[in-house]
Coordinates of C-alpha atoms in Angstrom, one line a residue:
X23 CA -17.0 -52.8 27.2
X24 CA -18.7 -52.3 23.6
X25 CA -22.4 -52.8 23.4
X26 CA -22.3 -55.7 21.5
X27 CA -20.3 -57.6 23.9
X28 CA -23.0 -56.7 26.6
X29 CA -25.6 -58.5 24.3
X30 CA -23.4 -61.6 23.7
X31 CA -23.1 -61.7 27.5
X32 CA -26.3 -61.4 28.4
X33 CA -27.2 -64.3 25.9
X34 CA -24.6 -66.5 27.8
X35 CA -26.4 -65.5 31.1
X36 CA -29.6 -66.8 29.9
X37 CA -27.7 -70.1 28.9
X38 CA -26.0 -70.5 32.2
X39 CA -28.9 -70.1 34.5
X40 CA -30.1 -73.6 33.5
X41 CA -32.6 -75.0 36.1
X42 CA -33.8 -71.7 37.7
X43 CA -34.9 -70.8 34.4
X44 CA -36.5 -74.2 33.7
X45 CA -38.0 -74.2 36.8
X46 CA -40.3 -71.1 36.0
X47 CA -43.9 -71.8 34.8
X48 CA -46.1 -70.2 31.9
X49 CA -47.4 -67.5 34.6
X50 CA -43.8 -66.1 35.0
X51 CA -43.1 -66.3 31.3
X52 CA -46.4 -63.9 30.8
X53 CA -45.2 -62.0 33.4
X54 CA -41.8 -61.4 32.0
X55 CA -43.5 -60.3 28.6
X56 CA -45.5 -58.0 30.4
X57 CA -42.2 -56.4 31.9
X58 CA -40.8 -56.7 28.6
X59 CA -38.0 -59.1 29.3
X60 CA -38.6 -60.6 26.3
X61 CA -35.2 -62.7 26.1
X62 CA -35.8 -64.1 29.7
X63 CA -39.6 -64.7 28.6
X64 CA -38.0 -66.5 25.3
X65 CA -35.9 -68.9 27.4
X66 CA -38.6 -69.9 29.7
X67 CA -41.3 -70.6 26.9
X68 CA -39.2 -72.5 24.7
X69 CA -38.2 -74.7 27.5
X70 CA -41.7 -75.0 28.2
X71 CA -42.2 -76.0 24.7
X72 CA -40.2 -79.2 25.0
X73 CA -41.3 -80.0 28.9
X74 CA -44.8 -79.2 28.1
X75 CA -45.1 -80.0 24.5
X76 CA -48.8 -80.8 24.5
X77 CA -50.0 -77.2 25.8
X78 CA -50.7 -75.1 23.1
X79 CA -50.5 -71.8 25.0
X80 CA -46.9 -72.5 25.3
X81 CA -46.2 -72.3 21.6
X82 CA -48.7 -68.9 21.6
X83 CA -46.9 -66.9 24.0
X84 CA -43.4 -68.1 22.5
X85 CA -44.9 -66.9 19.4
X86 CA -46.2 -63.8 20.7
X87 CA -42.5 -62.7 22.0
X88 CA -41.1 -63.3 18.3
X89 CA -43.5 -61.0 17.0
X90 CA -42.8 -58.0 19.4
X91 CA -39.2 -58.8 18.8
X92 CA -40.0 -58.5 14.7
X93 CA -39.3 -62.0 14.0
X94 CA -42.4 -62.7 12.0
X95 CA -41.6 -65.8 10.2
X96 CA -40.3 -67.5 13.4
X97 CA -43.7 -66.2 15.2
X98 CA -45.8 -67.7 12.4
X99 CA -44.1 -71.1 12.5
X100 CA -44.3 -71.2 16.2
X101 CA -48.3 -70.4 16.0
X102 CA -48.6 -73.4 13.5
X103 CA -46.7 -75.8 16.1
X104 CA -49.5 -74.9 18.9
X105 CA -51.9 -75.3 15.9
X106 CA -50.9 -78.8 15.1
X107 CA -50.3 -79.8 18.9
X108 CA -54.5 -78.3 19.3
X109 CA -56.4 -77.9 16.1
X110 CA -58.8 -76.2 18.2
X111 CA -56.4 -73.4 19.9
X112 CA -58.1 -70.3 19.9
X113 CA -54.8 -68.5 21.0
X114 CA -52.5 -69.8 18.0
X115 CA -55.3 -68.9 15.8
X116 CA -55.2 -65.4 17.1
X117 CA -51.3 -65.7 16.6
X118 CA -52.0 -66.2 12.6
X119 CA -54.2 -63.2 12.6
X120 CA -51.6 -61.3 14.0
X121 CA -49.1 -61.9 11.6
X122 CA -51.5 -61.8 9.0
X123 CA -51.9 -58.1 10.2
X124 CA -48.5 -57.2 10.4
X125 CA -48.3 -58.5 6.8
X126 CA -51.0 -56.2 5.5
X127 CA -53.4 -59.1 4.6
X128 CA -56.4 -57.5 6.6
X129 CA -58.9 -60.6 5.1
X130 CA -56.9 -63.4 6.5
X131 CA -56.4 -61.7 9.4
X132 CA -60.1 -61.1 10.2
X133 CA -61.2 -64.7 9.4
X134 CA -58.4 -66.1 11.8
X135 CA -59.8 -63.6 14.8
X136 CA -63.1 -64.4 13.9
X137 CA -62.3 -68.6 14.2
X138 CA -60.2 -67.9 17.4
X139 CA -63.1 -66.1 19.2
X140 CA -65.8 -68.9 17.9
X141 CA -63.3 -71.4 19.8
X142 CA -62.7 -68.9 22.8
X143 CA -65.4 -70.1 24.7
X144 CA -65.8 -68.6 28.5
X145 CA -61.9 -67.2 28.2
X146 CA -61.5 -63.2 27.4
X147 CA -57.6 -63.9 26.7
X148 CA -58.1 -64.6 22.7
X149 CA -60.1 -61.3 22.5
X150 CA -57.2 -59.9 24.5
X151 CA -54.8 -61.0 22.1
X152 CA -56.8 -60.4 19.2
X153 CA -57.3 -56.6 20.1
X154 CA -53.6 -55.9 20.8
X155 CA -52.8 -57.6 17.3
X156 CA -54.7 -54.8 15.8
X157 CA -52.4 -52.5 17.7
X158 CA -49.1 -53.7 16.6
X159 CA -47.6 -51.4 14.2
X160 CA -47.8 -51.8 10.5
X161 CA -45.5 -50.1 8.3
X162 CA -46.6 -47.1 6.2
X163 CA -49.4 -46.1 9.0
X164 CA -49.1 -42.3 9.7
X165 CA -47.9 -41.2 13.3
X166 CA -50.5 -39.0 15.1
X167 CA -50.2 -37.0 18.2
X168 CA -50.2 -39.5 20.7
X169 CA -47.2 -40.9 18.8
X170 CA -49.3 -44.2 17.4
X171 CA -49.1 -45.3 14.3
X172 CA -52.0 -47.3 14.6
X173 CA -55.0 -46.5 11.9
X174 CA -58.1 -45.5 12.6
X175 CA -60.0 -48.9 11.0
X176 CA -57.5 -50.8 12.9
X177 CA -58.4 -48.9 16.3
X178 CA -61.8 -49.3 15.9
X179 CA -61.4 -53.0 15.1
X180 CA -59.5 -53.3 18.3
X181 CA -61.9 -51.6 20.2
X182 CA -65.0 -53.8 18.8
X183 CA -63.0 -57.2 19.6
X184 CA -62.2 -55.9 23.4
X185 CA -65.5 -55.0 23.9
X186 CA -66.8 -58.3 23.0
X187 CA -63.8 -59.6 25.5
X188 CA -65.1 -57.3 28.0
X189 CA -68.6 -58.8 27.7
X190 CA -67.1 -62.2 28.1
X191 CA -65.1 -61.2 30.9
X192 CA -65.9 -57.7 32.9
X193 CA -63.3 -58.4 35.3
X194 CA -60.8 -58.8 32.9
X195 CA -58.4 -55.7 33.8
X196 CA -55.6 -56.2 31.5
X197 CA -58.1 -56.2 28.6
X198 CA -59.7 -53.0 29.9
X199 CA -56.0 -51.6 29.6
X200 CA -55.7 -52.9 26.0
X201 CA -59.0 -51.2 25.4
X202 CA -57.9 -47.8 26.9
X203 CA -54.7 -48.0 24.6
X204 CA -57.0 -48.5 21.9
X205 CA -59.1 -45.7 22.4
X206 CA -55.5 -43.6 23.3
X207 CA -54.1 -44.6 20.0
X208 CA -57.0 -42.3 18.5
X209 CA -56.8 -39.7 20.5
X210 CA -60.2 -40.8 22.3
X211 CA -58.8 -39.6 26.1
X212 CA -62.0 -39.7 28.3
X213 CA -63.1 -43.1 26.8
X214 CA -59.3 -44.3 27.6
X215 CA -58.9 -42.9 31.0
X216 CA -62.4 -44.7 32.1
X217 CA -60.9 -47.9 31.1
X218 CA -57.6 -47.6 32.4
X219 CA -59.6 -46.3 35.8
X220 CA -61.9 -49.3 35.5
X221 CA -58.6 -51.7 35.1
X222 CA -57.0 -50.2 38.3
X223 CA -60.6 -50.4 40.1
X224 CA -60.4 -54.4 39.4
X225 CA -56.8 -54.3 40.1
X226 CA -55.0 -52.1 42.1
X227 CA -51.6 -53.8 41.7
X228 CA -51.6 -53.7 38.1
X229 CA -48.7 -51.8 37.1
X230 CA -49.3 -51.5 33.2
X231 CA -52.6 -49.6 34.0
X232 CA -50.8 -46.5 36.1
X233 CA -48.2 -46.7 33.2
X234 CA -50.9 -46.3 30.5
X235 CA -52.7 -43.4 32.6
X236 CA -49.4 -41.7 33.0
X237 CA -48.5 -41.7 28.9
X238 CA -52.3 -40.3 28.9
X239 CA -51.4 -37.4 30.9
X240 CA -48.3 -37.1 28.9
X241 CA -50.1 -36.5 25.6
X242 CA -52.2 -33.7 27.6
X243 CA -48.7 -32.1 28.6
X244 CA -49.8 -33.0 32.1
X245 CA -45.8 -33.9 33.2
X246 CA -46.8 -33.6 36.9
X247 CA -49.6 -36.5 37.0
X248 CA -47.7 -38.5 34.2
X249 CA -44.5 -38.9 36.5
X250 CA -46.7 -39.7 39.6
X251 CA -48.7 -42.6 37.5
X252 CA -45.1 -43.9 36.7
X253 CA -43.9 -43.6 40.2
X254 CA -47.3 -45.6 41.4
X255 CA -46.0 -48.6 39.0
X256 CA -42.7 -48.6 40.3
X257 CA -44.3 -48.4 43.8
X258 CA -46.3 -51.7 42.9
X259 CA -42.8 -53.3 41.3
X260 CA -39.4 -51.2 41.2
X261 CA -38.2 -53.3 38.4
X262 CA -40.7 -52.7 36.2
X263 CA -38.9 -51.4 33.2
X264 CA -41.8 -50.2 31.1
X265 CA -42.4 -47.4 33.4
X266 CA -38.9 -46.3 33.1
X267 CA -39.3 -46.6 29.0
X268 CA -42.0 -44.4 29.2
X269 CA -40.7 -41.8 31.9
X270 CA -37.9 -41.4 29.5
X271 CA -40.1 -40.4 26.7
X272 CA -41.8 -38.2 28.8
X273 CA -39.0 -36.4 29.5
X274 CA -38.3 -35.9 25.8
X275 CA -41.7 -34.5 25.3
X276 CA -41.3 -31.9 28.5
X277 CA -37.9 -30.9 27.0
X278 CA -39.2 -30.0 23.9
X279 CA -41.6 -27.9 25.4
X280 CA -39.3 -26.0 27.7
X281 CA -36.1 -24.5 26.3
X282 CA -35.0 -23.7 29.9
X283 CA -35.0 -27.1 30.9
X284 CA -34.0 -29.3 27.8
X285 CA -30.6 -30.2 28.8
X286 CA -31.8 -31.5 32.3
X287 CA -34.9 -33.4 30.8
X288 CA -33.2 -34.9 28.0
X289 CA -30.5 -35.8 30.4
X290 CA -32.9 -37.7 32.8
X291 CA -34.8 -39.3 29.7
X292 CA -31.3 -40.9 28.7
X293 CA -30.5 -42.2 32.5
X294 CA -34.3 -43.4 32.6
X295 CA -33.6 -45.5 29.4
X296 CA -30.7 -46.6 30.8
X297 CA -32.5 -47.7 33.8
X298 CA -35.3 -49.7 31.4
X299 CA -32.6 -51.4 29.5
X300 CA -31.0 -52.8 32.5
X301 CA -34.2 -54.1 33.9
X302 CA -35.0 -56.0 30.6
X303 CA -31.9 -57.2 28.5
X304 CA -29.2 -56.0 26.4
X305 CA -30.5 -58.1 23.9
X306 CA -30.5 -57.1 20.4
X307 CA -33.9 -56.6 19.8
X308 CA -33.8 -54.2 23.1
X309 CA -30.8 -52.4 21.9
X310 CA -32.8 -51.4 18.5
X311 CA -35.5 -50.4 20.7
X312 CA -32.9 -48.0 22.0
X313 CA -32.0 -47.2 18.3
X314 CA -35.9 -45.6 18.1
X315 CA -35.4 -43.8 21.2
X316 CA -32.0 -42.2 19.8
X317 CA -34.1 -41.2 16.6
X318 CA -36.5 -39.3 18.5
X319 CA -33.8 -37.5 20.9
X320 CA -31.9 -36.6 17.4
X321 CA -28.7 -38.3 19.3
X322 CA -27.6 -39.5 15.6
X323 CA -23.9 -39.6 17.1
X324 CA -24.9 -42.3 19.5
X325 CA -27.0 -44.2 17.1
X326 CA -24.5 -44.6 14.8
X327 CA -22.3 -46.3 16.9
X328 CA -24.7 -48.4 18.8
X329 CA -25.9 -49.5 15.2
X330 CA -22.4 -50.0 14.1
X331 CA -21.8 -52.1 17.0
X332 CA -24.9 -54.1 16.4
X333 CA -24.1 -54.8 12.6
X334 CA -20.8 -56.4 13.7
X335 CA -23.0 -59.4 15.7
X336 CA -24.2 -62.8 13.6
X337 CA -27.4 -62.5 15.3
X338 CA -28.4 -59.0 14.9
X339 CA -31.6 -58.3 13.1
X340 CA -31.4 -56.9 9.5
X341 CA -33.5 -54.0 10.4
X342 CA -30.4 -52.6 12.2
X343 CA -28.9 -51.4 8.7
X344 CA -32.1 -48.8 8.9
X345 CA -30.9 -47.3 12.0
X346 CA -27.5 -47.3 10.6
X347 CA -28.3 -45.7 7.5
X348 CA -30.4 -42.9 9.2
X349 CA -27.8 -41.9 11.5
X350 CA -24.8 -42.0 8.9
X351 CA -27.0 -39.6 6.9
X352 CA -27.6 -37.3 9.5
X353 CA -23.8 -37.3 10.0
X354 CA -23.2 -36.5 6.9
X355 CA -21.2 -39.8 6.7
X356 CA -23.1 -40.1 3.1
X357 CA -21.3 -43.2 1.5
X358 CA -21.9 -45.2 4.8
X359 CA -25.5 -44.4 4.6
X360 CA -26.0 -45.6 1.1
X361 CA -24.3 -48.8 2.0
X362 CA -26.4 -49.6 4.9
X363 CA -29.7 -48.2 3.2
X364 CA -28.8 -50.2 0.2
X365 CA -28.2 -53.4 2.1
X366 CA -31.6 -52.9 4.2
X367 CA -34.1 -51.6 1.2
X368 CA -32.7 -54.8 -1.0
X369 CA -32.5 -57.3 1.8
X370 CA -35.5 -57.2 3.8
X371 CA -39.0 -58.2 2.9
X372 CA -40.7 -55.3 1.3
X373 CA -43.4 -55.6 3.6
X374 CA -41.1 -54.3 6.2
X375 CA -40.1 -51.1 4.4
X376 CA -41.5 -48.0 5.6
X377 CA -41.4 -44.6 3.6
X378 CA -38.6 -43.0 5.7
X379 CA -36.4 -45.9 4.3
X380 CA -36.6 -44.4 1.1
X381 CA -36.6 -40.8 2.2
X382 CA -33.5 -41.3 3.9
X383 CA -32.1 -43.1 0.8
X384 CA -33.2 -40.6 -1.8
X385 CA -31.9 -37.9 0.4
X386 CA -28.3 -39.7 0.3
X387 CA -28.4 -40.1 -3.2
X388 CA -29.1 -36.5 -3.8
X389 CA -25.9 -35.4 -1.3
X390 CA -23.8 -38.0 -3.4
X391 CA -24.7 -35.9 -6.6
X392 CA -27.0 -39.1 -7.7
X393 CA -30.2 -36.9 -8.2
X394 CA -31.9 -39.3 -10.8
X395 CA -31.5 -42.2 -8.3
X396 CA -32.3 -40.0 -5.0
X397 CA -35.5 -38.5 -6.9
X398 CA -36.7 -42.2 -7.8
X399 CA -36.2 -43.2 -4.2
X400 CA -38.2 -40.0 -2.5
X401 CA -40.8 -41.0 -5.2
X402 CA -41.2 -44.3 -3.7
X403 CA -41.2 -43.0 -0.2
X404 CA -44.3 -41.1 -1.7
X405 CA -46.0 -44.1 -3.5
X406 CA -45.9 -46.0 0.5
X407 CA -47.4 -43.0 2.1
X408 CA -49.1 -40.0 0.0
X409 CA -49.4 -38.0 3.0
X410 CA -46.1 -37.2 3.4
X411 CA -46.7 -34.1 1.0
X412 CA -43.2 -32.5 2.2
X413 CA -41.0 -34.8 0.3
X414 CA -42.3 -33.2 -2.8
X415 CA -40.4 -30.3 -1.7
X416 CA -37.4 -31.9 -1.6
X417 CA -38.2 -33.5 -4.9
X418 CA -38.7 -29.9 -6.5
X419 CA -35.4 -29.0 -5.4
X420 CA -33.6 -31.8 -6.7
X421 CA -35.0 -31.4 -10.4
X422 CA -34.6 -27.9 -10.1
X423 CA -31.0 -28.2 -9.5
X424 CA -30.9 -30.7 -12.6
X425 CA -32.7 -28.1 -14.9
X426 CA -35.8 -30.4 -15.2
X427 CA -37.9 -27.3 -15.0
X428 CA -41.4 -28.8 -15.9
X429 CA -41.0 -31.5 -13.2
X430 CA -39.6 -29.1 -10.9
X431 CA -42.5 -26.8 -11.2
X432 CA -44.9 -29.5 -11.0
X433 CA -43.5 -30.5 -7.5
X434 CA -43.4 -27.3 -6.3
X435 CA -46.7 -26.9 -7.5
X436 CA -48.2 -30.0 -5.5
X437 CA -45.7 -29.2 -2.5
X438 CA -47.0 -25.4 -2.3
X439 CA -50.5 -26.5 -2.7
X440 CA -50.5 -29.7 -0.1
X441 CA -48.0 -28.9 2.5
X442 CA -48.3 -26.5 5.7
X443 CA -44.7 -26.1 5.6
X444 CA -44.4 -24.5 1.9
X445 CA -43.3 -20.8 2.0
X446 CA -44.1 -18.0 -0.3
X447 CA -40.4 -18.7 -1.8
X448 CA -41.5 -22.1 -3.2
X449 CA -44.7 -20.7 -4.9
X450 CA -41.9 -18.2 -6.4
X451 CA -39.8 -21.5 -7.5
X452 CA -42.9 -23.0 -9.1
X453 CA -43.3 -20.0 -11.2
X454 CA -39.7 -19.7 -11.9
X455 CA -39.4 -23.3 -13.1
X456 CA -42.2 -22.5 -15.5
X457 CA -40.9 -19.4 -16.9
X458 CA -37.4 -21.4 -17.2
X459 CA -39.3 -24.2 -19.3
X460 CA -40.9 -21.8 -21.4
X461 CA -37.2 -19.8 -22.3
X462 CA -35.6 -23.2 -23.1
X463 CA -38.5 -24.1 -25.3
X464 CA -38.4 -20.9 -26.9
X465 CA -34.5 -21.1 -27.8
X466 CA -35.0 -24.9 -29.1
X467 CA -37.8 -23.2 -31.2
X468 CA -35.8 -20.7 -33.0
X469 CA -33.5 -23.5 -34.1
X470 CA -36.2 -26.4 -34.9
X471 CA -39.0 -25.1 -36.4
X472 CA -41.3 -27.9 -35.8
X473 CA -40.8 -27.4 -32.0
X474 CA -43.4 -24.8 -30.7
X475 CA -43.2 -23.6 -26.7
X476 CA -46.1 -24.7 -24.5
X477 CA -47.9 -21.6 -23.6
X478 CA -49.7 -23.5 -20.9
X479 CA -46.3 -23.3 -19.1
X480 CA -46.6 -19.3 -19.0
X481 CA -50.1 -19.7 -17.7
X482 CA -48.7 -21.3 -14.7
X483 CA -45.9 -19.3 -14.1
X484 CA -48.1 -16.2 -14.3
X485 CA -50.5 -17.8 -11.6
X486 CA -47.5 -18.3 -9.2
X487 CA -46.1 -15.1 -9.7
X488 CA -49.3 -13.4 -9.1
X489 CA -50.0 -15.6 -5.7
X490 CA -46.4 -14.3 -4.3
X491 CA -47.1 -10.7 -5.4
X492 CA -50.5 -10.8 -3.7
X493 CA -49.3 -12.3 -0.4
X494 CA -46.2 -10.2 0.2
X495 CA -46.2 -7.2 2.5
X496 CA -44.3 -5.2 0.4
X497 CA -43.5 -5.2 -3.6
X498 CA -40.5 -7.5 -4.8
X499 CA -38.5 -6.3 -7.5
X500 CA -37.2 -9.4 -8.5
X501 CA -40.4 -11.2 -8.8
X502 CA -41.9 -8.3 -10.5
X503 CA -39.1 -8.3 -13.3
X504 CA -39.7 -12.2 -13.7
X505 CA -43.3 -11.7 -14.1
X506 CA -43.4 -9.1 -16.5
X507 CA -40.9 -11.5 -18.7
X508 CA -43.6 -13.9 -18.5
X509 CA -46.4 -11.5 -19.8
X510 CA -44.4 -10.1 -22.6
X511 CA -43.6 -14.0 -23.9
X512 CA -47.3 -14.3 -23.5
X513 CA -47.6 -11.4 -26.4
X514 CA -49.1 -13.5 -29.3
X515 CA -47.7 -10.8 -32.1
X516 CA -44.3 -9.3 -31.6
X517 CA -45.5 -6.8 -34.5
X518 CA -48.5 -5.8 -32.7
X519 CA -47.8 -6.0 -29.0
X520 CA -50.3 -5.1 -26.8
X521 CA -48.3 -4.1 -23.8
X522 CA -49.0 -6.9 -21.2
X523 CA -45.7 -6.6 -19.5
X524 CA -45.7 -2.6 -19.4
X525 CA -47.4 -2.1 -16.0
X526 CA -45.2 -4.5 -14.6
X527 CA -42.0 -3.1 -15.8
X528 CA -43.2 0.2 -14.8
X529 CA -43.5 -1.0 -11.2
X530 CA -40.1 -2.4 -11.6
X531 CA -38.5 0.3 -12.2
X532 CA -40.3 2.4 -9.3
X533 CA -39.3 -0.4 -7.1
X534 CA -35.8 -0.6 -8.0
X535 CA -35.0 3.2 -8.0
X536 CA -36.7 3.7 -4.9
X537 CA -33.7 2.0 -3.3
X538 CA -31.0 4.0 -4.7
X539 CA -28.4 3.2 -7.3
X540 CA -28.5 -0.4 -8.4
X541 CA -25.8 -3.0 -8.4
X542 CA -24.3 -4.4 -11.6
X543 CA -27.1 -7.3 -12.1
X544 CA -30.0 -5.0 -11.3
X545 CA -28.5 -2.8 -13.9
X546 CA -28.7 -4.9 -16.6
X547 CA -32.6 -6.1 -15.3
X548 CA -33.5 -2.4 -15.2
X549 CA -31.9 -1.6 -18.7
X550 CA -34.1 -4.4 -20.2
X551 CA -37.3 -2.7 -18.6
X552 CA -36.6 0.5 -19.7
X553 CA -35.9 -1.0 -23.5
X554 CA -39.2 -2.9 -23.2
X555 CA -40.7 0.6 -22.5
X556 CA -38.6 2.1 -25.1
X557 CA -39.9 -0.1 -27.5
X558 CA -43.4 0.4 -26.7
X559 CA -43.2 4.1 -26.8
X560 CA -41.7 4.0 -30.4
X561 CA -43.8 1.6 -32.1
X562 CA -46.9 1.4 -29.9
X563 CA -47.4 5.0 -28.8
X564 CA -45.5 6.7 -31.5
X565 CA -44.1 9.0 -29.1
X566 CA -40.1 9.3 -30.4
X567 CA -39.4 11.8 -27.8
X568 CA -40.2 9.6 -25.0
X569 CA -38.7 6.2 -26.4
X570 CA -35.4 8.2 -27.2
X571 CA -35.5 9.3 -23.0
X572 CA -36.2 5.6 -22.2
X573 CA -33.5 4.5 -24.4
X574 CA -30.9 7.0 -22.9
X575 CA -31.7 5.4 -19.5
X576 CA -31.0 2.0 -20.6
X577 CA -27.8 2.9 -22.3
X578 CA -26.6 4.5 -19.3
X579 CA -26.8 1.3 -17.2
X580 CA -25.8 -0.9 -19.7
X581 CA -24.7 0.3 -23.2
X582 CA -23.9 -3.5 -24.3
X583 CA -27.6 -4.1 -24.3
X584 CA -28.1 -5.5 -27.8
X585 CA -31.7 -3.5 -28.5
X586 CA -29.7 -0.4 -26.9
X587 CA -27.0 -0.9 -29.8
X588 CA -29.5 -1.2 -32.4
X589 CA -31.5 1.7 -31.5
X590 CA -28.9 4.2 -31.2
X591 CA -27.1 2.7 -34.3
X592 CA -30.4 3.3 -36.0
X593 CA -31.0 6.5 -35.0
X594 CA -27.6 8.0 -35.1
X595 CA -25.6 6.2 -37.9
X596 CA -23.4 4.2 -35.8
X597 CA -23.5 6.9 -32.6
X598 CA -24.5 3.7 -30.2
X599 CA -21.9 1.5 -31.2

């Protein structure tokens, strides 16, 4: 049975349970939310907003489910309904603040949270959800070592407001778990552990506290204690889905640390994630969370199938096209990737787009030989997140392939200076791009007299080649040769050369001849080096015998070299023709 059919069946199941759902209370709905059974919670809450339409709490929790499922507009509308029922609803003001936070409207979010906590009285719940709102993912935030995309400022705001809630009610165990999560998001492990321990001391039967503690151990690579915490949560509630989800995430992290158990742990991760889905629901939203998991496991074949099935659903979230685009690109199905990513980036609210969306779109366009569009979209990815400096490497390669050498050199320079992934070859291509750019300008200047080559390009090439030569453990003939070319171009007066390239051509000859007989390509380079030195000997040193010896060596390597032909024609009356 296709996954999408499972989604449909799950939806029908929720309709037919009828009175059993309608009989549920707000407490049951909140328990379902905690267990990430969002479809179940949503059905309960929709019923409660009908049967208990005067209770603003019902609207808040329904709006919160919408927000967790990435339906921001529906969440905002529901929170506003709650305020219409009770203009002094602290929780629904929190909800509006959460929407503003997700939409990157920090000022409105702060105002709404202040209003909410002012109205909170002796309840710590508004403080709890204000803190949780700051921990909601916001597009563009960089992921840290704990896998969190919570910005430091947001984490600090969450910690501040949760600590205020702790003063209101020191016994709110759920709030303490949220406080621990806020600390953990910023790698403050000791503070996080203290908060989780305090929560368990207050409520030993709170499975979320065990799960959060297990996640903390996971990022310390203490997998044994991590799994013990998840099992402790399952001992409290065998159907607590989040424990299986975090167990799956732990399996994946452990697999990446130990090649010997990689296959076993990856298989266990998949099984645990399937168990998580079975305990929550087969909704579109859960399947998209499964898609997030498949991205982390790099199972792009399964991801493309899941995303394709979901995209066929009339109720599908538009975000499914992100997954379809990522998977199709990784599976080299570039046309499908382009179609999906264009639909996602052109239709989705710009606030929902993240750097990776444009990164994958740019890569796809470049793979389809649409280099200009690809570079444009890679630059968009950088605009959304300037910290992703590795993108400069991809931009540089595409620019170089398109013979846009100045831009390529600039991109290689930025990449080489700012990325920890940069290699010496990137520094070389930085120098070579500037060198090629100068050569192109020089050729144009020979036919268009108004054009003057940009000498700063030579200085940049010189700097890059010098850096590479200093870092290499042994001299590289190719780099030395091009560096020598750069130094030769730097000569201001061709009729009175200073010999800037002479030491490099001499080193090049020494390095190449030490390796034995050169190949045909190297013969041409070697002949050019002998020609330069022969020219220097003839005109600078006035040593005819040395010049003849050097030109003779050049002739043996490449008798068709124009300067060799000219020299021997000049010396022997056509002897060298």
